[in-house]
């Protein structure tokens, strides 16, 4: 990544379920070490803040959205557009998708965030400004999170 521009505001997008959020914890710890003065916003499901209560200093702000592709009974795409407009106004310096999820990558791109980091497991690599290399074999999600932090 280009280290010349300061990183003051980071958006991390993971709209999946509880276990995925728990596994984000080491990545959040690393981000705080690498960018100690940056404000980190986590865009995730409404259950996330309760999950991270025991680690109160890892996330500065929560942007909650219960994605219809995760929470099947909700089909509210209009609120997604409102969230994207909100994110655009925040003027993040860096956005990270830890899953390689095309939908997360599209959200980061539509929010107009200049530096977008992630994998392109499900496509969307062309929307990333910094694509994390995949070794082409099945690996634990924690390994992938470690690759992002490097």
PDB file of C-alpha atoms in Angstrom:
ATOM      1  CA  UNK A   1       0.000   0.000   0.000  1.00  0.00           C
ATOM      2  CA  UNK A   2       1.035   3.591  -0.590  1.00  0.00           C
ATOM      3  CA  UNK A   3       2.419   4.748   2.747  1.00  0.00           C
ATOM      4  CA  UNK A   4       2.801   8.374   1.684  1.00  0.00           C
ATOM      5  CA  UNK A   5      -0.781   9.450   2.313  1.00  0.00           C
ATOM      6  CA  UNK A   6      -1.825   9.437   5.975  1.00  0.00           C
ATOM      7  CA  UNK A   7      -4.492   6.959   7.022  1.00  0.00           C
ATOM      8  CA  UNK A   8      -6.810   8.667   9.489  1.00  0.00           C
ATOM      9  CA  UNK A   9     -10.105   6.879   8.878  1.00  0.00           C
ATOM     10  CA  UNK A  10     -10.480   3.171   8.117  1.00  0.00           C
ATOM     11  CA  UNK A  11     -13.608   1.285   7.126  1.00  0.00           C
ATOM     12  CA  UNK A  12     -13.676  -2.474   7.614  1.00  0.00           C
ATOM     13  CA  UNK A  13     -16.634  -4.215   5.958  1.00  0.00           C
ATOM     14  CA  UNK A  14     -17.861  -7.639   7.085  1.00  0.00           C
ATOM     15  CA  UNK A  15     -21.612  -8.128   6.898  1.00  0.00           C
ATOM     16  CA  UNK A  16     -21.647 -11.791   7.829  1.00  0.00           C
ATOM     17  CA  UNK A  17     -22.500 -13.664  10.990  1.00  0.00           C
ATOM     18  CA  UNK A  18     -21.210 -13.898  14.545  1.00  0.00           C
ATOM     19  CA  UNK A  19     -18.317 -16.303  13.944  1.00  0.00           C
ATOM     20  CA  UNK A  20     -16.936 -14.126  11.156  1.00  0.00           C
ATOM     21  CA  UNK A  21     -16.943 -11.105  13.464  1.00  0.00           C
ATOM     22  CA  UNK A  22     -15.169 -13.050  16.219  1.00  0.00           C
ATOM     23  CA  UNK A  23     -12.462 -14.039  13.732  1.00  0.00           C
ATOM     24  CA  UNK A  24     -11.994 -10.357  12.794  1.00  0.00           C
ATOM     25  CA  UNK A  25     -10.668  -9.586  16.266  1.00  0.00           C
ATOM     26  CA  UNK A  26      -6.966 -10.319  15.504  1.00  0.00           C
ATOM     27  CA  UNK A  27      -7.183  -8.192  12.347  1.00  0.00           C
ATOM     28  CA  UNK A  28      -8.662  -5.309  14.337  1.00  0.00           C
ATOM     29  CA  UNK A  29      -5.840  -5.645  16.891  1.00  0.00           C
ATOM     30  CA  UNK A  30      -3.255  -5.459  14.088  1.00  0.00           C
ATOM     31  CA  UNK A  31      -4.932  -2.462  12.469  1.00  0.00           C
ATOM     32  CA  UNK A  32      -4.803  -0.611  15.793  1.00  0.00           C
ATOM     33  CA  UNK A  33      -1.078  -1.408  16.066  1.00  0.00           C
ATOM     34  CA  UNK A  34      -0.306  -0.334  12.498  1.00  0.00           C
ATOM     35  CA  UNK A  35      -2.546   2.764  12.559  1.00  0.00           C
ATOM     36  CA  UNK A  36      -2.731   3.738  16.257  1.00  0.00           C
ATOM     37  CA  UNK A  37      -4.234   7.173  15.577  1.00  0.00           C
ATOM     38  CA  UNK A  38      -6.717   6.115  12.908  1.00  0.00           C
ATOM     39  CA  UNK A  39     -10.412   5.879  13.627  1.00  0.00           C
ATOM     40  CA  UNK A  40     -11.789   2.472  12.678  1.00  0.00           C
ATOM     41  CA  UNK A  41     -15.390   2.022  11.613  1.00  0.00           C
ATOM     42  CA  UNK A  42     -16.768  -1.494  11.289  1.00  0.00           C
ATOM     43  CA  UNK A  43     -19.677  -1.973   8.902  1.00  0.00           C
ATOM     44  CA  UNK A  44     -21.345  -5.150  10.061  1.00  0.00           C
ATOM     45  CA  UNK A  45     -24.556  -6.728  11.285  1.00  0.00           C
ATOM     46  CA  UNK A  46     -26.505  -5.287  14.189  1.00  0.00           C
ATOM     47  CA  UNK A  47     -25.221  -8.052  16.510  1.00  0.00           C
ATOM     48  CA  UNK A  48     -21.568  -7.025  16.196  1.00  0.00           C
ATOM     49  CA  UNK A  49     -21.268  -4.458  18.961  1.00  0.00           C
ATOM     50  CA  UNK A  50     -22.478  -7.023  21.520  1.00  0.00           C
ATOM     51  CA  UNK A  51     -19.874  -9.510  20.280  1.00  0.00           C
ATOM     52  CA  UNK A  52     -17.009  -7.032  20.680  1.00  0.00           C
ATOM     53  CA  UNK A  53     -18.034  -5.625  24.079  1.00  0.00           C
ATOM     54  CA  UNK A  54     -15.045  -7.314  25.752  1.00  0.00           C
ATOM     55  CA  UNK A  55     -12.712  -5.531  23.311  1.00  0.00           C
ATOM     56  CA  UNK A  56     -14.015  -1.953  23.497  1.00  0.00           C
ATOM     57  CA  UNK A  57     -10.959  -0.240  21.985  1.00  0.00           C
ATOM     58  CA  UNK A  58     -10.807  -2.174  18.717  1.00  0.00           C
ATOM     59  CA  UNK A  59     -13.582  -0.298  16.930  1.00  0.00           C
ATOM     60  CA  UNK A  60     -14.267   3.411  17.218  1.00  0.00           C
ATOM     61  CA  UNK A  61     -17.592   3.440  15.360  1.00  0.00           C
ATOM     62  CA  UNK A  62     -20.131   0.904  14.154  1.00  0.00           C
ATOM     63  CA  UNK A  63     -22.111   1.234  10.944  1.00  0.00           C
ATOM     64  CA  UNK A  64     -24.721  -1.479  11.246  1.00  0.00           C
ATOM     65  CA  UNK A  65     -26.500  -3.057   8.336  1.00  0.00           C
ATOM     66  CA  UNK A  66     -28.266  -6.415   8.351  1.00  0.00           C
ATOM     67  CA  UNK A  67     -27.563  -7.476   4.780  1.00  0.00           C
ATOM     68  CA  UNK A  68     -30.397  -9.277   2.994  1.00  0.00           C
ATOM     69  CA  UNK A  69     -27.960 -11.919   1.739  1.00  0.00           C
ATOM     70  CA  UNK A  70     -27.129 -12.753   5.376  1.00  0.00           C
ATOM     71  CA  UNK A  71     -30.404 -12.166   7.232  1.00  0.00           C
ATOM     72  CA  UNK A  72     -32.860 -13.868   4.920  1.00  0.00           C
ATOM     73  CA  UNK A  73     -36.051 -12.426   6.384  1.00  0.00           C
ATOM     74  CA  UNK A  74     -34.978  -8.833   5.628  1.00  0.00           C
ATOM     75  CA  UNK A  75     -35.066  -7.545   2.053  1.00  0.00           C
ATOM     76  CA  UNK A  76     -34.333  -3.861   2.574  1.00  0.00           C
ATOM     77  CA  UNK A  77     -31.973  -2.755  -0.171  1.00  0.00           C
ATOM     78  CA  UNK A  78     -33.026   0.896   0.131  1.00  0.00           C
ATOM     79  CA  UNK A  79     -31.321   1.137   3.531  1.00  0.00           C
ATOM     80  CA  UNK A  80     -28.129  -0.145   1.878  1.00  0.00           C
ATOM     81  CA  UNK A  81     -28.132   2.834  -0.462  1.00  0.00           C
ATOM     82  CA  UNK A  82     -28.615   5.145   2.523  1.00  0.00           C
ATOM     83  CA  UNK A  83     -25.634   3.467   4.240  1.00  0.00           C
ATOM     84  CA  UNK A  84     -23.487   3.913   1.132  1.00  0.00           C
ATOM     85  CA  UNK A  85     -24.341   7.622   1.031  1.00  0.00           C
ATOM     86  CA  UNK A  86     -23.489   7.863   4.739  1.00  0.00           C
ATOM     87  CA  UNK A  87     -20.143   6.116   4.145  1.00  0.00           C
ATOM     88  CA  UNK A  88     -19.356   8.405   1.223  1.00  0.00           C
ATOM     89  CA  UNK A  89     -19.808  11.438   3.473  1.00  0.00           C
ATOM     90  CA  UNK A  90     -17.368  10.018   6.039  1.00  0.00           C
ATOM     91  CA  UNK A  91     -14.419  10.380   3.621  1.00  0.00           C
ATOM     92  CA  UNK A  92     -12.540   7.244   4.633  1.00  0.00           C
ATOM     93  CA  UNK A  93      -8.868   6.995   3.660  1.00  0.00           C
ATOM     94  CA  UNK A  94      -8.864   3.202   3.519  1.00  0.00           C
ATOM     95  CA  UNK A  95     -11.486   0.476   3.193  1.00  0.00           C
ATOM     96  CA  UNK A  96     -10.857  -3.215   3.839  1.00  0.00           C
ATOM     97  CA  UNK A  97     -12.903  -6.254   2.910  1.00  0.00           C
ATOM     98  CA  UNK A  98     -11.581  -9.221   4.864  1.00  0.00           C
ATOM     99  CA  UNK A  99     -13.727 -11.821   3.078  1.00  0.00           C
ATOM    100  CA  UNK A 100     -13.084 -11.384  -0.620  1.00  0.00           C
ATOM    101  CA  UNK A 101     -16.814 -10.785  -0.986  1.00  0.00           C
ATOM    102  CA  UNK A 102     -17.906  -9.066  -4.192  1.00  0.00           C
ATOM    103  CA  UNK A 103     -20.817  -7.355  -2.406  1.00  0.00           C
ATOM    104  CA  UNK A 104     -18.526  -5.797   0.222  1.00  0.00           C
ATOM    105  CA  UNK A 105     -16.129  -4.656  -2.486  1.00  0.00           C
ATOM    106  CA  UNK A 106     -18.978  -3.001  -4.400  1.00  0.00           C
ATOM    107  CA  UNK A 107     -20.092  -1.176  -1.231  1.00  0.00           C
ATOM    108  CA  UNK A 108     -16.545   0.145  -0.670  1.00  0.00           C
ATOM    109  CA  UNK A 109     -16.306   1.238  -4.287  1.00  0.00           C
ATOM    110  CA  UNK A 110     -19.712   2.952  -4.376  1.00  0.00           C
ATOM    111  CA  UNK A 111     -18.781   4.762  -1.157  1.00  0.00           C
ATOM    112  CA  UNK A 112     -15.970   6.400  -3.123  1.00  0.00           C
ATOM    113  CA  UNK A 113     -13.157   5.258  -0.862  1.00  0.00           C
ATOM    114  CA  UNK A 114      -9.865   5.836  -2.655  1.00  0.00           C
ATOM    115  CA  UNK A 115      -7.853   2.921  -1.196  1.00  0.00           C
ATOM    116  CA  UNK A 116      -9.746  -0.370  -1.261  1.00  0.00           C
ATOM    117  CA  UNK A 117      -7.980  -3.490   0.005  1.00  0.00           C
ATOM    118  CA  UNK A 118      -9.114  -7.087  -0.140  1.00  0.00           C
ATOM    119  CA  UNK A 119      -9.152 -10.439  -1.865  1.00  0.00           C
ATOM    120  CA  UNK A 120     -11.149 -11.139  -4.993  1.00  0.00           C
ATOM    121  CA  UNK A 121     -12.322 -14.662  -4.177  1.00  0.00           C
ATOM    122  CA  UNK A 122     -15.823 -13.998  -5.508  1.00  0.00           C
ATOM    123  CA  UNK A 123     -14.851 -11.412  -8.107  1.00  0.00           C
ATOM    124  CA  UNK A 124     -14.528  -7.681  -7.846  1.00  0.00           C
ATOM    125  CA  UNK A 125     -10.746  -7.527  -7.991  1.00  0.00           C
ATOM    126  CA  UNK A 126     -11.026  -4.834 -10.628  1.00  0.00           C
ATOM    127  CA  UNK A 127     -12.732  -2.615  -8.022  1.00  0.00           C
ATOM    128  CA  UNK A 128      -9.877  -2.993  -5.535  1.00  0.00           C
ATOM    129  CA  UNK A 129      -6.927  -0.622  -5.568  1.00  0.00           C
ATOM    130  CA  UNK A 130      -4.805  -3.067  -3.554  1.00  0.00           C
ATOM    131  CA  UNK A 131      -5.593  -6.719  -4.225  1.00  0.00           C
ATOM    132  CA  UNK A 132      -4.172  -9.210  -1.708  1.00  0.00           C
ATOM    133  CA  UNK A 133      -2.562 -12.156  -3.456  1.00  0.00           C
ATOM    134  CA  UNK A 134      -4.224 -15.519  -2.973  1.00  0.00           C
ATOM    135  CA  UNK A 135      -1.983 -18.585  -2.902  1.00  0.00           C
ATOM    136  CA  UNK A 136      -4.652 -20.584  -4.730  1.00  0.00           C
ATOM    137  CA  UNK A 137      -5.324 -23.134  -2.030  1.00  0.00           C
ATOM    138  CA  UNK A 138      -7.934 -23.526   0.668  1.00  0.00           C
ATOM    139  CA  UNK A 139      -6.727 -21.803   3.837  1.00  0.00           C
ATOM    140  CA  UNK A 140      -8.236 -20.742   7.125  1.00  0.00           C
ATOM    141  CA  UNK A 141      -9.803 -17.274   7.206  1.00  0.00           C
ATOM    142  CA  UNK A 142      -7.324 -16.258   9.940  1.00  0.00           C
ATOM    143  CA  UNK A 143      -4.472 -16.710   7.452  1.00  0.00           C
ATOM    144  CA  UNK A 144      -6.248 -14.398   5.034  1.00  0.00           C
ATOM    145  CA  UNK A 145      -6.743 -11.782   7.757  1.00  0.00           C
ATOM    146  CA  UNK A 146      -3.034 -11.976   8.545  1.00  0.00           C
ATOM    147  CA  UNK A 147      -2.232 -11.313   4.873  1.00  0.00           C
ATOM    148  CA  UNK A 148      -4.328  -8.133   4.974  1.00  0.00           C
ATOM    149  CA  UNK A 149      -2.491  -6.838   8.035  1.00  0.00           C
ATOM    150  CA  UNK A 150       0.916  -7.214   6.374  1.00  0.00           C
TER     151      UNK A 150
END
